[in-house]
Short mmCIF file of C-alpha atoms in Angstrom, two decimals:
data_model
loop_
_atom_site.label_atom_id
_atom_site.label_comp_id
_atom_site.label_asym_id
_atom_site.label_seq_id
_atom_site.Cartn_x
_atom_site.Cartn_y
_atom_site.Cartn_z
CA MET A 228 99.39 130.22 -99.09
CA LEU A 229 97.76 133.51 -98.13
CA ARG A 230 101.01 134.59 -96.60
CA ASP A 231 102.60 134.97 -100.02
CA ILE A 232 100.48 137.97 -100.91
CA THR A 233 102.58 141.09 -100.87
CA LEU A 234 100.95 144.41 -100.68
CA GLY A 235 102.25 147.37 -102.56
CA GLN A 236 104.96 146.47 -105.01
CA TYR A 237 107.65 148.81 -103.78
CA TYR A 238 110.98 148.15 -105.48
CA PRO A 239 113.79 149.49 -103.29
CA ALA A 240 116.50 151.32 -105.21
CA ASP A 241 118.53 154.47 -104.84
CA SER A 242 117.29 156.71 -107.62
CA VAL A 243 116.23 160.29 -108.25
CA ILE A 244 112.63 159.19 -108.66
CA HIS A 245 112.65 157.26 -105.37
CA LYS A 246 113.86 160.36 -103.56
CA LEU A 247 111.25 162.68 -105.00
CA ASP A 248 108.59 164.01 -102.66
CA PRO A 249 105.53 161.73 -102.89
CA ARG A 250 103.36 164.75 -103.69
CA VAL A 251 105.43 165.40 -106.83
CA LYS A 252 104.97 161.82 -107.88
CA LEU A 253 101.22 161.95 -107.26
CA VAL A 254 100.83 165.16 -109.27
CA GLY A 255 103.16 163.82 -111.96
CA THR A 256 101.10 160.63 -112.31
CA LEU A 257 97.89 162.64 -112.50
CA VAL A 258 99.31 164.90 -115.21
CA TYR A 259 100.58 161.86 -117.08
CA ILE A 260 97.13 160.19 -117.00
CA VAL A 261 95.48 163.40 -118.23
CA SER A 262 98.01 163.66 -121.05
CA LEU A 263 97.23 160.07 -122.10
CA PHE A 264 93.68 161.06 -122.81
CA LEU A 265 94.63 164.35 -124.43
CA PHE A 266 97.00 163.30 -127.19
CA LYS A 267 95.63 162.79 -130.68
CA GLY A 268 98.50 162.35 -133.13
CA PRO A 269 101.85 160.63 -133.48
CA VAL A 270 103.88 163.63 -132.22
CA GLY A 271 101.92 163.67 -128.95
CA PHE A 272 102.49 159.96 -128.67
CA LEU A 273 106.23 160.43 -129.11
CA VAL A 274 106.35 163.15 -126.44
CA ILE A 275 104.51 160.93 -123.96
CA THR A 276 106.72 157.97 -124.78
CA ALA A 277 109.78 160.12 -124.18
CA PHE A 278 108.39 161.28 -120.81
CA LEU A 279 107.59 157.71 -119.75
CA ALA A 280 110.94 156.38 -120.96
CA LEU A 281 112.77 159.11 -119.05
CA SER A 282 110.92 158.29 -115.82
CA ILE A 283 111.59 154.58 -116.18
CA LYS A 284 115.26 155.20 -116.94
CA LEU A 285 115.65 157.52 -113.94
CA SER A 286 113.79 155.19 -111.55
CA LYS A 287 116.38 152.40 -111.98
CA VAL A 288 113.60 149.82 -111.75
CA PRO A 289 114.10 146.97 -114.26
CA PHE A 290 111.82 147.39 -117.27
CA LEU A 291 110.46 143.86 -116.81
CA TYR A 292 109.00 144.87 -113.44
CA MET A 293 107.08 147.65 -115.13
CA VAL A 294 105.43 145.49 -117.76
CA LYS A 295 104.53 142.78 -115.25
CA GLY A 296 101.36 144.68 -114.44
CA LEU A 297 100.25 144.39 -118.06
CA LYS A 298 99.78 140.65 -117.74
CA ALA A 299 96.93 141.14 -115.30
CA ILE A 300 94.91 143.24 -117.71
CA MET A 301 95.76 141.30 -120.87
CA ILE A 302 92.21 139.99 -121.31
CA LEU A 303 90.72 143.41 -120.73
CA MET A 304 93.06 144.83 -123.37
CA ILE A 305 92.18 142.18 -125.94
CA ILE A 306 88.44 142.67 -125.44
CA THR A 307 88.78 146.45 -125.65
CA ALA A 308 90.80 146.15 -128.84
CA LEU A 309 88.28 143.77 -130.48
CA PHE A 310 85.31 145.97 -129.59
CA ASN A 311 87.02 149.01 -131.00
CA LEU A 312 88.11 147.15 -134.12
CA PHE A 313 84.68 145.95 -135.14
CA LEU A 314 82.27 148.40 -133.59
CA THR A 315 83.73 151.70 -134.73
CA PRO A 316 81.67 152.90 -137.72
CA GLY A 317 83.41 154.20 -140.86
CA GLU A 318 82.94 154.51 -144.62
CA THR A 319 84.81 151.84 -146.53
CA PRO A 320 85.32 148.53 -144.78
CA ILE A 321 88.74 146.99 -145.23
CA PHE A 322 87.78 143.60 -143.90
CA THR A 323 84.46 141.78 -143.55
CA LEU A 324 83.74 138.69 -141.49
CA GLY A 325 80.05 137.79 -141.60
CA PRO A 326 78.14 140.64 -140.02
CA LEU A 327 81.37 142.19 -138.62
CA LYS A 328 82.96 144.96 -140.59
CA MET A 329 86.32 146.51 -139.89
CA TYR A 330 87.02 150.09 -140.88
CA PRO A 331 90.33 151.97 -140.91
CA GLU A 332 88.92 154.28 -138.20
CA GLY A 333 88.38 151.22 -136.01
CA VAL A 334 91.97 150.13 -136.42
CA LYS A 335 93.14 153.58 -135.40
CA THR A 336 90.93 153.72 -132.28
CA ALA A 337 91.92 150.21 -131.28
CA ILE A 338 95.61 151.03 -131.49
CA PHE A 339 95.15 154.26 -129.52
CA MET A 340 93.14 152.44 -126.88
CA LEU A 341 95.78 149.75 -126.51
CA ILE A 342 98.51 152.36 -126.16
CA ARG A 343 96.48 154.30 -123.60
CA LEU A 344 95.73 151.28 -121.45
CA SER A 345 99.22 149.85 -121.46
CA TYR A 346 100.81 153.26 -120.87
CA LEU A 347 98.38 153.86 -118.04
CA ILE A 348 99.44 150.68 -116.27
CA VAL A 349 103.15 151.10 -116.88
CA GLY A 350 103.09 154.79 -115.92
CA THR A 351 101.22 154.33 -112.67
CA SER A 352 103.45 151.42 -111.71
CA VAL A 353 106.43 153.79 -111.93
CA MET A 354 104.81 155.58 -109.01
CA THR A 355 103.84 152.53 -106.95
CA LEU A 356 107.20 150.87 -107.53
CA THR A 357 109.19 153.86 -106.33
CA THR A 358 107.03 155.01 -103.39
CA THR A 359 106.43 153.09 -100.16
CA PRO A 360 102.80 152.89 -99.03
CA ASN A 361 103.74 155.07 -96.05
CA GLN A 362 105.18 157.82 -98.19
CA LEU A 363 102.11 157.64 -100.36
CA THR A 364 99.85 158.12 -97.36
CA ASP A 365 101.98 161.01 -96.11
CA GLY A 366 101.91 162.58 -99.55
CA LEU A 367 98.15 162.25 -99.77
CA GLU A 368 97.68 163.71 -96.31
CA LYS A 369 99.84 166.74 -96.98
CA GLY A 370 98.63 167.14 -100.55
CA LEU A 371 94.96 167.01 -99.62
CA MET A 372 95.35 169.22 -96.53
CA PRO A 373 93.64 172.19 -98.24
CA LEU A 374 90.47 170.08 -98.32
CA SER A 375 90.33 170.08 -94.52
CA VAL A 376 89.15 173.69 -94.75
CA ILE A 377 85.86 172.46 -96.18
CA GLY A 378 85.57 169.82 -93.46
CA VAL A 379 87.18 166.76 -95.06
CA PRO A 380 88.86 164.77 -92.26
CA VAL A 381 92.13 164.45 -94.19
CA HIS A 382 94.28 163.46 -91.22
CA ALA A 383 91.81 160.80 -90.09
CA ILE A 384 91.65 159.33 -93.59
CA ALA A 385 95.43 159.18 -93.86
CA MET A 386 95.71 157.64 -90.38
CA MET A 387 93.13 155.00 -91.30
CA MET A 388 95.03 154.17 -94.48
CA SER A 389 98.32 153.73 -92.69
CA ILE A 390 96.77 151.61 -89.94
CA ALA A 391 95.06 149.47 -92.56
CA LEU A 392 98.43 148.95 -94.24
CA ARG A 393 99.97 147.96 -90.93
CA PHE A 394 97.23 145.44 -90.12
CA ILE A 395 96.77 143.78 -93.50
CA PRO A 396 99.66 141.33 -93.01
CA ILE A 397 98.52 140.59 -89.46
CA LEU A 398 94.96 139.86 -90.56
CA ILE A 399 96.19 137.75 -93.47
CA GLU A 400 98.23 135.67 -91.06
CA GLU A 401 95.22 135.35 -88.81
CA THR A 402 92.99 134.26 -91.70
CA ASP A 403 95.52 131.59 -92.48
CA LEU A 404 95.49 130.45 -88.87
CA ILE A 405 91.70 130.36 -88.58
CA MET A 406 91.46 128.53 -91.89
CA LYS A 407 93.85 125.86 -90.67
CA ALA A 408 92.02 125.57 -87.36
CA GLN A 409 88.68 125.13 -89.16
CA MET A 410 90.19 122.71 -91.63
CA ALA A 411 91.57 120.64 -88.77
CA ARG A 412 87.99 120.33 -87.57
CA GLY A 413 86.71 119.24 -90.95
CA ALA A 414 85.77 122.51 -92.64
CA ASP A 415 86.01 122.43 -96.42
CA PHE A 416 87.02 125.56 -98.28
CA GLU A 417 87.97 124.02 -101.58
CA THR A 418 85.20 121.91 -103.14
CA GLY A 419 81.73 122.78 -104.37
CA GLY A 420 80.22 125.52 -106.49
CA ILE A 421 80.43 129.23 -105.90
CA ILE A 422 77.44 129.34 -103.56
CA LYS A 423 78.66 126.39 -101.50
CA LYS A 424 82.13 127.92 -101.31
CA ALA A 425 80.69 131.24 -100.19
CA LYS A 426 78.66 129.50 -97.51
CA ASN A 427 81.74 127.68 -96.32
CA MET A 428 83.44 131.03 -95.81
CA VAL A 429 81.09 131.97 -92.97
CA PRO A 430 82.97 130.04 -90.26
CA LEU A 431 86.10 131.83 -91.47
CA LEU A 432 84.71 135.34 -91.65
CA VAL A 433 82.89 135.43 -88.33
CA PRO A 434 85.93 134.78 -86.11
CA LEU A 435 88.03 137.02 -88.35
CA PHE A 436 85.66 139.94 -87.87
CA VAL A 437 85.38 139.36 -84.15
CA SER A 438 89.13 139.38 -83.82
CA ALA A 439 89.50 142.45 -86.07
CA PHE A 440 87.08 144.39 -83.87
CA ARG A 441 88.94 143.34 -80.76
CA ARG A 442 92.21 144.45 -82.29
CA ALA A 443 90.69 147.77 -83.28
CA ASP A 444 89.49 148.29 -79.74
CA ASP A 445 92.90 147.47 -78.27
CA LEU A 446 94.67 149.70 -80.74
CA ALA A 447 92.35 152.62 -80.07
CA MET A 448 93.08 152.31 -76.37
CA ALA A 449 96.84 152.06 -76.96
CA MET A 450 96.73 155.16 -79.17
CA GLU A 451 94.75 157.05 -76.58
CA ALA A 452 97.22 156.03 -73.90
CA ARG A 453 99.93 157.58 -76.03
CA CYS A 454 98.12 160.94 -76.10
CA TYR A 455 96.67 160.63 -79.61
CA THR A 456 93.97 163.26 -80.08
CA GLY A 457 93.74 163.46 -83.87
CA GLY A 458 95.66 165.70 -86.22
CA LYS A 459 95.51 168.87 -84.16
CA GLY A 460 98.73 169.99 -82.48
CA ARG A 461 100.61 167.04 -83.92
CA THR A 462 104.14 167.31 -85.25
CA LYS A 463 105.72 165.01 -87.81
CA MET A 464 108.82 162.95 -87.27
CA LYS A 465 109.50 162.95 -90.99
CA PRO A 466 107.94 166.14 -92.32
CA LEU A 467 107.65 166.39 -96.10
CA LYS A 468 109.89 169.09 -97.51
CA TYR A 469 110.39 170.03 -101.11
CA SER A 470 113.97 170.04 -102.38
CA GLY A 471 115.57 171.40 -105.55
CA ASN A 472 114.90 168.18 -107.42
CA ASP A 473 111.21 168.37 -106.56
CA ALA A 474 111.00 171.85 -108.05
CA ARG A 475 112.75 170.66 -111.21
CA ALA A 476 110.41 167.68 -111.44
CA TYR A 477 107.36 169.94 -111.08
CA LEU A 478 108.73 172.21 -113.81
CA LEU A 479 109.35 169.28 -116.13
CA THR A 480 105.86 167.89 -115.47
CA PHE A 481 104.11 171.14 -116.28
CA VAL A 482 106.23 171.83 -119.37
CA PHE A 483 105.26 168.32 -120.48
CA LEU A 484 101.58 169.03 -119.86
CA ALA A 485 101.79 172.31 -121.78
CA VAL A 486 103.48 170.61 -124.74
CA VAL A 487 100.80 167.90 -124.83
CA ILE A 488 98.03 170.52 -124.74
CA VAL A 489 99.61 172.56 -127.54
CA LEU A 490 100.05 169.42 -129.66
CA ARG A 491 96.40 168.56 -129.15
CA ILE A 492 95.30 171.99 -130.30
CA TYR A 493 97.26 171.50 -133.52
CA ASN A 494 96.06 167.90 -133.80
CA LEU A 495 99.58 166.54 -134.06
CA MET B 1087 107.66 161.36 -52.78
CA SER B 1088 104.77 159.28 -53.97
CA ILE B 1089 104.04 159.27 -57.67
CA VAL B 1090 100.87 157.20 -57.69
CA LYS B 1091 98.51 157.36 -54.78
CA ALA B 1092 95.08 155.78 -54.56
CA LYS B 1093 92.70 156.54 -51.76
CA GLU B 1094 89.57 154.47 -51.26
CA LEU B 1095 89.50 153.87 -55.01
CA VAL B 1096 86.34 152.15 -56.24
CA HIS B 1097 85.53 151.17 -59.79
CA GLU B 1098 82.33 149.47 -60.85
CA TYR B 1099 81.57 148.03 -64.26
CA ILE B 1100 77.89 148.50 -64.86
CA ARG B 1101 76.14 146.32 -67.39
CA ARG B 1102 72.83 147.57 -68.71
CA ASP B 1103 70.11 145.76 -70.63
CA GLU B 1104 68.51 147.19 -73.78
CA GLU B 1105 66.23 149.59 -71.90
CA GLY B 1106 69.18 150.99 -70.02
CA ASN B 1107 68.26 149.42 -66.71
CA VAL B 1108 71.12 148.27 -64.59
CA GLU B 1109 71.48 144.54 -65.06
CA MET B 1110 74.57 143.84 -63.07
CA ILE B 1111 77.17 145.75 -61.14
CA GLN B 1112 80.62 144.27 -60.92
CA THR B 1113 82.98 145.86 -58.46
CA ALA B 1114 86.42 145.62 -60.00
CA LEU B 1115 88.15 147.83 -57.45
CA ASP B 1116 86.89 147.85 -53.92
CA HIS B 1117 88.26 150.65 -51.73
CA VAL B 1118 91.84 150.31 -52.84
CA ASN B 1119 94.59 152.22 -51.05
CA ILE B 1120 97.95 152.15 -52.74
CA ASP B 1121 100.93 154.44 -52.43
CA ILE B 1122 103.82 154.10 -54.87
CA GLU B 1123 107.15 155.83 -54.32
CA GLU B 1124 108.82 157.66 -57.20
CA GLY B 1125 111.68 155.69 -58.73
CA SER B 1126 110.62 152.35 -57.30
CA PHE B 1127 109.84 149.07 -59.02
CA VAL B 1128 106.43 147.90 -57.92
CA ALA B 1129 104.60 144.74 -58.88
CA VAL B 1130 100.88 144.16 -58.69
CA LEU B 1131 99.98 140.50 -58.52
CA GLY B 1132 96.68 138.80 -58.89
CA HIS B 1133 94.89 136.08 -60.80
CA ASN B 1134 92.43 136.84 -63.61
CA GLY B 1135 89.61 139.12 -62.55
CA SER B 1136 91.36 140.38 -59.44
CA GLY B 1137 91.10 143.99 -60.61
CA LYS B 1138 94.78 144.52 -61.34
CA SER B 1139 94.25 145.62 -64.95
CA THR B 1140 91.45 147.95 -63.92
CA PHE B 1141 93.84 149.51 -61.43
CA ALA B 1142 96.49 149.90 -64.17
CA LYS B 1143 94.03 151.64 -66.48
CA HIS B 1144 93.27 154.22 -63.82
CA VAL B 1145 96.92 155.26 -63.62
CA ASN B 1146 96.77 156.16 -67.32
CA VAL B 1147 93.26 157.70 -67.04
CA LEU B 1148 91.82 155.18 -69.48
CA LEU B 1149 89.24 154.58 -66.76
CA LYS B 1150 87.91 156.96 -64.16
CA PRO B 1151 87.03 156.08 -60.58
CA THR B 1152 83.43 155.48 -59.56
CA GLU B 1153 84.32 156.57 -56.04
CA GLY B 1154 87.47 157.64 -54.28
CA THR B 1155 90.45 159.40 -55.78
CA MET B 1156 93.75 158.68 -57.38
CA TRP B 1157 96.62 161.12 -57.81
CA VAL B 1158 99.33 160.64 -60.38
CA ASP B 1159 102.28 162.93 -59.73
CA GLY B 1160 100.02 165.04 -57.56
CA LYS B 1161 97.31 165.41 -60.21
CA ASP B 1162 93.79 164.19 -59.56
CA ILE B 1163 92.79 161.77 -62.33
CA SER B 1164 89.09 162.71 -62.07
CA ASN B 1165 89.83 166.20 -63.32
CA PRO B 1166 89.58 166.23 -67.15
CA ILE B 1167 92.18 168.99 -67.56
CA PHE B 1168 94.83 166.60 -66.21
CA THR B 1169 93.99 163.71 -68.56
CA TYR B 1170 96.70 164.44 -71.14
CA PRO B 1171 99.35 165.73 -68.73
CA ILE B 1172 98.95 162.48 -66.77
CA ARG B 1173 99.12 160.31 -69.88
CA ARG B 1174 102.40 162.01 -70.76
CA GLU B 1175 103.87 161.21 -67.39
CA ALA B 1176 102.49 157.72 -67.01
CA GLY B 1177 103.00 155.63 -70.13
CA MET B 1178 101.31 152.30 -70.58
CA VAL B 1179 102.40 149.09 -72.24
CA PHE B 1180 99.69 146.56 -73.02
CA GLN B 1181 99.50 142.80 -73.22
CA ASN B 1182 99.24 142.16 -76.95
CA PRO B 1183 102.34 143.45 -78.73
CA ASP B 1184 100.64 143.52 -82.14
CA ASN B 1185 97.67 145.59 -81.11
CA GLN B 1186 99.63 148.52 -79.75
CA ILE B 1187 102.07 149.22 -82.56
CA VAL B 1188 100.66 151.88 -84.85
CA ALA B 1189 103.20 152.44 -87.62
CA SER B 1190 104.67 150.01 -90.13
CA VAL B 1191 108.27 150.98 -89.40
CA VAL B 1192 109.82 150.56 -85.93
CA GLU B 1193 111.27 154.08 -85.63
CA GLU B 1194 108.04 155.69 -86.82
CA ASP B 1195 106.11 153.84 -84.18
CA VAL B 1196 108.47 155.01 -81.45
CA GLY B 1197 108.02 158.53 -82.81
CA PHE B 1198 104.23 158.29 -82.63
CA GLY B 1199 103.94 159.40 -78.99
CA PRO B 1200 106.24 162.42 -79.29
CA GLU B 1201 104.44 163.41 -82.51
CA ASN B 1202 101.15 163.40 -80.63
CA ILE B 1203 102.41 165.74 -77.95
CA GLY B 1204 103.88 168.14 -80.50
CA VAL B 1205 107.62 167.63 -80.07
CA GLU B 1206 109.83 169.23 -82.75
CA PRO B 1207 111.15 166.82 -85.47
CA ASP B 1208 114.85 167.10 -84.45
CA GLU B 1209 114.00 166.36 -80.85
CA ILE B 1210 111.78 163.43 -81.92
CA TRP B 1211 114.71 161.88 -83.80
CA ARG B 1212 116.95 162.29 -80.78
CA ARG B 1213 114.39 160.72 -78.45
CA VAL B 1214 113.62 157.86 -80.82
CA GLU B 1215 117.28 157.00 -81.04
CA GLU B 1216 117.78 157.22 -77.31
CA SER B 1217 114.77 155.13 -76.37
CA LEU B 1218 115.47 152.46 -78.98
CA LYS B 1219 119.01 152.26 -77.64
CA SER B 1220 117.79 151.95 -74.06
CA VAL B 1221 115.81 148.80 -74.89
CA GLY B 1222 118.51 147.44 -77.22
CA MET B 1223 116.46 147.73 -80.40
CA LEU B 1224 118.42 150.41 -82.23
CA LYS B 1225 119.60 148.11 -84.99
CA TYR B 1226 116.01 147.24 -85.90
CA ARG B 1227 114.94 150.86 -86.39
CA ASN B 1228 114.11 150.47 -90.07
CA HIS B 1229 112.45 147.07 -89.76
CA SER B 1230 108.78 146.32 -90.11
CA PRO B 1231 107.24 145.34 -86.74
CA ASN B 1232 105.66 142.33 -88.40
CA LYS B 1233 109.05 140.72 -88.83
CA LEU B 1234 110.03 140.99 -85.14
CA SER B 1235 109.57 138.41 -82.38
CA GLY B 1236 107.09 138.97 -79.58
CA GLY B 1237 109.74 140.07 -77.10
CA GLN B 1238 111.21 142.49 -79.62
CA LYS B 1239 107.79 143.96 -80.41
CA GLN B 1240 107.14 144.46 -76.73
CA ARG B 1241 110.51 146.23 -76.37
CA VAL B 1242 109.54 148.50 -79.25
CA ALA B 1243 106.31 149.27 -77.43
CA ILE B 1244 108.32 150.12 -74.29
CA ALA B 1245 110.60 152.36 -76.37
CA GLY B 1246 107.49 154.05 -77.75
CA VAL B 1247 106.42 154.91 -74.23
CA MET B 1248 109.94 155.96 -73.17
CA ALA B 1249 110.15 158.41 -76.08
CA MET B 1250 107.48 160.47 -74.35
CA GLN B 1251 109.86 160.75 -71.38
CA PRO B 1252 107.39 159.61 -68.73
CA LYS B 1253 108.13 159.55 -65.02
CA CYS B 1254 106.37 156.27 -64.66
CA ILE B 1255 105.50 153.32 -66.87
CA ILE B 1256 102.75 150.83 -66.27
CA LEU B 1257 103.10 147.41 -67.86
CA ASP B 1258 99.83 145.51 -68.00
CA GLU B 1259 100.83 141.85 -68.26
CA PRO B 1260 103.49 142.64 -70.86
CA THR B 1261 104.80 139.09 -70.94
CA ALA B 1262 101.56 137.12 -70.98
CA MET B 1263 101.79 136.40 -74.71
CA LEU B 1264 105.54 135.83 -74.89
CA ASP B 1265 107.76 132.77 -74.78
CA PRO B 1266 110.29 132.40 -71.90
CA ASN B 1267 113.05 134.09 -73.90
CA GLY B 1268 110.88 137.05 -74.84
CA ARG B 1269 109.76 137.32 -71.23
CA LYS B 1270 113.35 137.54 -70.03
CA GLU B 1271 114.24 140.16 -72.67
CA VAL B 1272 111.35 142.39 -71.70
CA LEU B 1273 111.95 142.13 -67.96
CA GLU B 1274 115.64 142.90 -68.35
CA ALA B 1275 114.81 145.96 -70.42
CA VAL B 1276 112.33 147.17 -67.82
CA HIS B 1277 114.73 146.67 -64.91
CA GLU B 1278 117.41 148.50 -66.84
CA LEU B 1279 115.13 151.50 -67.34
CA ASN B 1280 114.26 151.52 -63.68
CA ARG B 1281 117.89 151.36 -62.59
CA LYS B 1282 119.51 153.67 -65.13
CA LYS B 1283 116.84 156.24 -65.80
CA GLY B 1284 115.07 156.15 -62.47
CA VAL B 1285 111.69 155.56 -64.11
CA THR B 1286 109.03 154.30 -61.74
CA VAL B 1287 107.81 150.91 -62.95
CA ILE B 1288 104.44 149.40 -62.14
CA LEU B 1289 104.40 145.82 -63.35
CA ILE B 1290 101.06 144.07 -63.48
CA THR B 1291 101.49 140.32 -63.75
CA HIS B 1292 100.45 136.92 -62.58
CA TYR B 1293 103.87 135.34 -62.94
CA MET B 1294 105.40 135.15 -59.48
CA GLU B 1295 108.94 134.75 -60.84
CA GLU B 1296 108.76 138.24 -62.33
CA VAL B 1297 108.20 140.01 -59.04
CA VAL B 1298 111.18 138.59 -57.15
CA ASP B 1299 113.32 141.64 -57.96
CA ALA B 1300 110.62 144.22 -57.26
CA ASP B 1301 110.94 146.74 -54.44
CA ARG B 1302 107.41 146.21 -53.35
CA VAL B 1303 104.57 143.84 -54.15
CA PHE B 1304 100.84 144.34 -53.89
CA VAL B 1305 98.63 141.28 -54.11
CA MET B 1306 95.08 141.84 -55.28
CA ASP B 1307 92.06 139.59 -55.07
CA SER B 1308 88.41 140.41 -55.88
CA GLY B 1309 89.19 144.10 -56.22
CA LYS B 1310 90.95 144.45 -52.88
CA VAL B 1311 94.59 144.79 -51.96
CA VAL B 1312 95.03 141.74 -49.75
CA MET B 1313 98.78 141.67 -49.23
CA ASP B 1314 101.44 144.35 -49.39
CA GLY B 1315 105.16 144.17 -48.72
CA THR B 1316 108.58 143.30 -50.09
CA PRO B 1317 108.77 140.12 -52.20
CA ARG B 1318 110.45 138.36 -49.29
CA GLU B 1319 107.69 139.27 -46.85
CA ILE B 1320 105.02 138.25 -49.32
CA PHE B 1321 106.56 134.92 -50.25
CA THR B 1322 106.91 133.95 -46.61
CA ARG B 1323 103.15 133.72 -46.46
CA VAL B 1324 102.81 130.71 -48.75
CA GLU B 1325 99.47 129.50 -47.37
CA GLU B 1326 97.92 132.93 -47.73
CA LEU B 1327 99.10 133.22 -51.34
CA LYS B 1328 97.52 129.88 -52.12
CA GLU B 1329 94.24 131.14 -50.75
CA HIS B 1330 94.36 133.94 -53.30
CA ARG B 1331 94.97 131.39 -56.03
CA LEU B 1332 98.56 132.41 -56.67
CA ASP B 1333 101.57 130.15 -56.90
CA VAL B 1334 104.82 130.96 -55.19
CA PRO B 1335 108.06 130.54 -57.18
CA GLN B 1336 109.21 126.93 -57.22
CA ILE B 1337 112.35 127.58 -55.14
CA THR B 1338 110.34 129.36 -52.45
CA LEU B 1339 107.82 126.55 -52.42
CA LEU B 1340 110.57 123.95 -52.09
CA ALA B 1341 112.14 125.84 -49.19
CA TYR B 1342 108.73 126.21 -47.58
CA GLU B 1343 108.01 122.51 -47.83
CA LEU B 1344 111.48 121.63 -46.48
CA LYS B 1345 110.97 123.92 -43.53
CA LYS B 1346 107.54 122.49 -42.88
CA SER B 1347 108.96 118.99 -42.76
CA GLY B 1348 111.43 120.00 -40.09
CA LEU B 1349 114.55 121.53 -41.67
CA ASP B 1350 115.82 124.64 -39.95
CA ILE B 1351 116.01 127.18 -42.80
CA PRO B 1352 114.87 130.81 -42.90
CA ASP B 1353 111.54 132.04 -44.30
CA GLY B 1354 111.02 133.66 -47.68
CA ILE B 1355 113.83 132.20 -49.75
CA LEU B 1356 113.65 133.67 -53.25
CA THR B 1357 116.57 132.33 -55.27
CA ARG B 1358 118.34 129.08 -55.85
CA GLU B 1359 121.57 130.57 -54.42
CA GLU B 1360 119.88 131.49 -51.14
CA LEU B 1361 118.47 128.01 -50.76
CA THR B 1362 121.84 126.38 -51.48
CA GLU B 1363 123.47 128.62 -48.91
CA ALA B 1364 120.83 127.90 -46.29
CA LEU B 1365 121.12 124.16 -46.87
CA CYS B 1366 124.91 124.25 -46.66
CA ARG B 1367 124.75 126.12 -43.40
CA LEU B 1368 122.60 123.30 -41.96
CA SER B 1369 125.24 120.63 -42.19
#
């Protein structure tokens, strides 16, 4: 049962977006998120929609995949919408239900909030669907490299992330195994209240942690045996290099950001 | 020329209590003298706790001697400036295939070693391809290691070591966690490397069947080298092996028992073919 969990939702396809440098995609997503919170009027909304639609079209990922993520936050979206609907103060209520009053301003905020949230999810999933976790880590490492000047261990962080990604499926499999072994000896993970369930997890977590530490120890030794000394003096098998498309994507992203800023200034 | 040479090598594991007082000293290596020729295939045999893994870890400078010296390719392992040069020349493959693969793609893992020692990207690609080919794993280069069998993972680990172009590889019980098929795969790959590329192989194991094709065998017990010779010489001494809690291969044991009960066949029979031949010659 635990085995079915898949991490990262990479959708393999041969598209322009897939081939972009992960740094471009990271910056693009960041710009896109900023723009979501900048726009104020319908023109801004149209520009953002066009940008999102273009990315989805270019990524060759089926649209259904993109909206899948929305299901998970459906409840959050409904609650946010209701709060905004009834709690935004205004002048003339258009609808009254007991103590709750709905103003036109509330309707507007609720709609904007819904658009922002759903666009946020769909937009970021364009990135996660088109970039493998490894590329993402590489992109982060290279993109954050300037921070190493002020003492941030960028390489170590990236290395930890990629090792975590490598070991998640192994540890999941192990959890499954330990669970079965404990169940065979009468452990019960399913019945009882939250506290009882949590208590029942102890015989699962202890051996899991012990084994994780042992693995970490083994891995550290294996890495040392293969001359690993940290980021210094290391070369990359697959170095990140910008290509013409990356430059064009950067240009498009920043033109987009500029347009959104201008539209905000004019309140469109 | 000898590539690994140990002289009066001693290693002690010291356990301390909370105040830092010595609680127990366990001597894992007790005045070991070993000399390994370059290009040879050497096996180190011993049951659990015999000190064979401790010996292996010295060759890769993961452990340093308490007393005595070891030279790897003429470099003294106690000298810190040689630590990385030695690790480049003596690669190590460990027991658990999962716990030694770093990357989530096969080819990236093989590239990990060369990346660490600062090889240029083009050269890394060339080496990755070559070493994956030499262990017969080239077609899995874009796979995730999680989807491979134990024997395949272990071959990837060997390729990862080969990509650093070492003179010598040490395999610390590489087959202990594998099924018979995986064991065969790994051993074939290792023999191939030894024959075709002239890499010195030091195989640490407790499976007697695996050492039959070795050039030389060292048997260890309680931190000492107790027997040393060709597989044939070693397997002739069945009683002695039993004393060190090791089993001889079944065929050798059968031949030994037959001889003991009066049949006139030679000592140290290693394969089924040899035994058949010897028995045929009798009649």
